[in-house]
Short mmCIF file of C-alpha atoms in Angstrom, two decimals:
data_model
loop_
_atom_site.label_atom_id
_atom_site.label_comp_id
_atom_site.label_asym_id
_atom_site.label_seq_id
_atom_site.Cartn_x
_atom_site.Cartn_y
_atom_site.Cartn_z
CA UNK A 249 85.89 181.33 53.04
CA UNK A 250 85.10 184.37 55.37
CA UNK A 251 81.74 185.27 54.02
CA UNK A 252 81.05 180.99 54.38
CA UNK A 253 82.38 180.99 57.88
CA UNK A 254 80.43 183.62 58.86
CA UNK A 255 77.03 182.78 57.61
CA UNK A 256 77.97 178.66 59.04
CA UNK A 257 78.18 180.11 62.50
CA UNK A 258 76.06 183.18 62.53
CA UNK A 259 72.80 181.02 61.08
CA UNK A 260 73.25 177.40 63.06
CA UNK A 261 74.01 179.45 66.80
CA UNK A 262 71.01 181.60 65.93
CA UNK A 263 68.73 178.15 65.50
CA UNK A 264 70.31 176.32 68.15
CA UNK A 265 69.51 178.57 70.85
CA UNK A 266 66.59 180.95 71.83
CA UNK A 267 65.23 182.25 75.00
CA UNK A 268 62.52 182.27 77.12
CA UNK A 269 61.14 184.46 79.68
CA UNK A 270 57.74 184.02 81.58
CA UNK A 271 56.44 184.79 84.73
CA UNK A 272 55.86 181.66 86.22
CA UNK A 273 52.56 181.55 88.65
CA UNK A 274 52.57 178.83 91.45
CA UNK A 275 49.24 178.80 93.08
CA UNK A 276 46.87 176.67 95.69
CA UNK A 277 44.82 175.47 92.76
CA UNK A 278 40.93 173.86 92.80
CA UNK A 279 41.96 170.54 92.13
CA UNK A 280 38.78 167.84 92.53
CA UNK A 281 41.22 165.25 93.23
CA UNK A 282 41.55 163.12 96.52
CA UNK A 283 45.16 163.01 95.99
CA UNK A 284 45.50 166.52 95.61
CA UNK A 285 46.05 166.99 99.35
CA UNK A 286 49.40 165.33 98.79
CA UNK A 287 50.68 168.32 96.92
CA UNK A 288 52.36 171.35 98.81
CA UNK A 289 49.16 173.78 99.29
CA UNK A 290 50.07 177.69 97.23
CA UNK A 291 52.05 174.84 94.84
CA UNK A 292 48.78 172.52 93.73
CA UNK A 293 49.02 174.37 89.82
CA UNK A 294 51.22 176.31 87.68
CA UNK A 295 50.81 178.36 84.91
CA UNK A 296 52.27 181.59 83.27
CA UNK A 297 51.93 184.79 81.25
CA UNK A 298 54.25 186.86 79.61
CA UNK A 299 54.57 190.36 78.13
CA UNK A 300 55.43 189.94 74.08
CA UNK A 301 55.92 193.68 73.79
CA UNK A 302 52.23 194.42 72.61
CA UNK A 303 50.28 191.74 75.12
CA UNK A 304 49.99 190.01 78.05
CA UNK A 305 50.10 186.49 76.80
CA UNK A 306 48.92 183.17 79.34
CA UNK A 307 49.28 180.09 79.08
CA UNK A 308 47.73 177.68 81.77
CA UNK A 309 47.50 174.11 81.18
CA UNK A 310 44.46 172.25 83.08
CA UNK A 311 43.03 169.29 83.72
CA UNK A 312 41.07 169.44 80.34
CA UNK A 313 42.85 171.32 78.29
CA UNK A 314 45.62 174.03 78.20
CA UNK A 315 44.24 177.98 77.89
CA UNK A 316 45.92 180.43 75.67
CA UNK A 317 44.18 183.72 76.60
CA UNK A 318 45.65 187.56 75.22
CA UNK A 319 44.59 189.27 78.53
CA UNK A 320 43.23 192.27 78.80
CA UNK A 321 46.15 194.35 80.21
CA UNK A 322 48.15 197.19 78.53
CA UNK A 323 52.12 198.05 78.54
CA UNK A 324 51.66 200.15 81.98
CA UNK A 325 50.62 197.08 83.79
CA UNK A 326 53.10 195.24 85.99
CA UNK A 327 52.86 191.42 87.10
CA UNK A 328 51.13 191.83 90.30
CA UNK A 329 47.65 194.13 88.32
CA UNK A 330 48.29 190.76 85.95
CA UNK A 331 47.65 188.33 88.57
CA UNK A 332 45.39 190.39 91.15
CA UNK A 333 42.54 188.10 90.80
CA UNK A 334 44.62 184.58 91.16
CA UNK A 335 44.74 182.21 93.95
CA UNK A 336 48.67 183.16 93.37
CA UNK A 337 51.25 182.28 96.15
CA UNK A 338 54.75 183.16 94.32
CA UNK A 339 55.67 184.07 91.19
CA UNK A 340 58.86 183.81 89.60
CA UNK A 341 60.39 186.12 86.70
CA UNK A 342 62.16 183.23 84.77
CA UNK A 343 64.64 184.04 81.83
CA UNK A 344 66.05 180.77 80.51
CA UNK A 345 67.97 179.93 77.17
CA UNK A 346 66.88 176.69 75.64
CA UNK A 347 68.62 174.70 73.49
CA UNK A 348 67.12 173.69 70.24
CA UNK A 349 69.52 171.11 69.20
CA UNK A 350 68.31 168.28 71.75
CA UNK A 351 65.10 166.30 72.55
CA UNK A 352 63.88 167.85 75.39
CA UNK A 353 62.51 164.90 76.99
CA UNK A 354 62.28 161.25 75.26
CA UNK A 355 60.96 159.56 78.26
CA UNK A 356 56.93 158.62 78.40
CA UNK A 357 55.39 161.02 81.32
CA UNK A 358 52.17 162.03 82.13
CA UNK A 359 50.55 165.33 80.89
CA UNK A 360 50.69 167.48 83.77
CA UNK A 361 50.46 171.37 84.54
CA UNK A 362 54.32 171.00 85.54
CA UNK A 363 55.29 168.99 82.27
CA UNK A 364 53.81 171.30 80.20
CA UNK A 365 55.39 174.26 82.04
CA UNK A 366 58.88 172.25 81.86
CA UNK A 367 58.10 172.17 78.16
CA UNK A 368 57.24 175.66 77.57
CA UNK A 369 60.45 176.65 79.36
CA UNK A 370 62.72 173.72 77.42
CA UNK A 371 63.35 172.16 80.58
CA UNK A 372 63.74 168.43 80.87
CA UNK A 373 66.35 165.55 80.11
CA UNK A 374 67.91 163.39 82.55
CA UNK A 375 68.53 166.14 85.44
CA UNK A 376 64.88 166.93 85.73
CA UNK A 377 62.86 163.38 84.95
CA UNK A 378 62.06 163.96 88.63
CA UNK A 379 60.21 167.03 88.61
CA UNK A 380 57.27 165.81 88.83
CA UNK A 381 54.66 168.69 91.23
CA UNK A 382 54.48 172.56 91.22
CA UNK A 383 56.69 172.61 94.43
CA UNK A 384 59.50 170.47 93.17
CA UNK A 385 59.34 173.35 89.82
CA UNK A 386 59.60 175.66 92.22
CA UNK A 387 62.68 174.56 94.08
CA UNK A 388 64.46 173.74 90.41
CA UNK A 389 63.85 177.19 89.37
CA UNK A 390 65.00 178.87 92.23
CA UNK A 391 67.97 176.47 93.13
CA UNK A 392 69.24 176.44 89.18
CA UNK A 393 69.21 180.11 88.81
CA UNK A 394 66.45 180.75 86.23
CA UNK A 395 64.52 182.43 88.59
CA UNK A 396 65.79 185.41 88.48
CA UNK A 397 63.27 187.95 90.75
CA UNK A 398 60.53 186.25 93.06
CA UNK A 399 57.70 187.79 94.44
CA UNK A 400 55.50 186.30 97.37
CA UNK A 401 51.64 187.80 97.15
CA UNK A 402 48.99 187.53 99.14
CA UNK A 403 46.77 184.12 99.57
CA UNK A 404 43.70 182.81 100.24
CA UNK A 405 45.19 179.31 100.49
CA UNK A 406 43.15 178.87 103.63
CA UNK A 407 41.74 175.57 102.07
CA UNK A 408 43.35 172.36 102.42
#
């Protein structure tokens, strides 16, 4: 019974929960869109890259596709050599444990930057159906605790 006991909850709590942790990029973005003005400028796109203990790894979903990239940077290189040549306004060292076990989101939404980067980071469910722009990701991440370290760097967000 011990040896059965073990194995039942050492094997289902390792599937059930895993972790996350990404860098998560808000930046002005170069939207073509009209309605883009409505968004929060430095929080028109988000995106992110993480170290995996060999690479830098990004991920940035966009209007026509989502970009998976290794980047070019070694083990010495911090966040901010990462991210240099971005439009980035903040970025947010996120560490968040995701549960397995539950749908993350069965409602029909739209296939945005932000939905994808809820999706990477298992975020969704009832409490977040609203999250719908960069800026309102930004507030959830910050206000929930998941952002653990944030950095503000310097923009060209001149543009409207």
């Amino acid at each position: 019974e011990g040896l059965l006991s073990w194995l039942k909850h050492s094997l289902i709590e390792e599937w059930k929960y895993d972790t996350a942790e990404w860098y998560v990029i808000f930046e002005h973005g170069d939207m073509p869109w009209k309605l883009s003005k409505l968004l929060k400028p430095g929080y028109r796109h988000v995106w992110a890259v993480r170290w995996d203990g060999f690479n830098w790894i990004l991920f940035n979903p966009r209007l026509g596709g989502t970009d998976i990239e290794i980047l070019a940077f070694g083990p010495k290189d911090n966040i901010q050599n990462v991210v240099k040549d971005t439009d980035c306004s903040v970025i947010i060292h996120v560490n968040i444990r995701r549960d397995n076990t539950r749908i993350r989101n069965p409602y029909p939404t739209l296939c945005t930057c932000v939905e994808q980067m809820k999706a990477l980071l298992g975020i969704g469910g009832i409490r977040t159906w609203h999250i719908y722009t960069a800026y309102q990701l930004y507030k959830y991440l910050i206000k929930e605790h998941h952002g653990q370290k944030t950095q503000r760097t310097t923009t060209t967000t001149s543009k409207n």
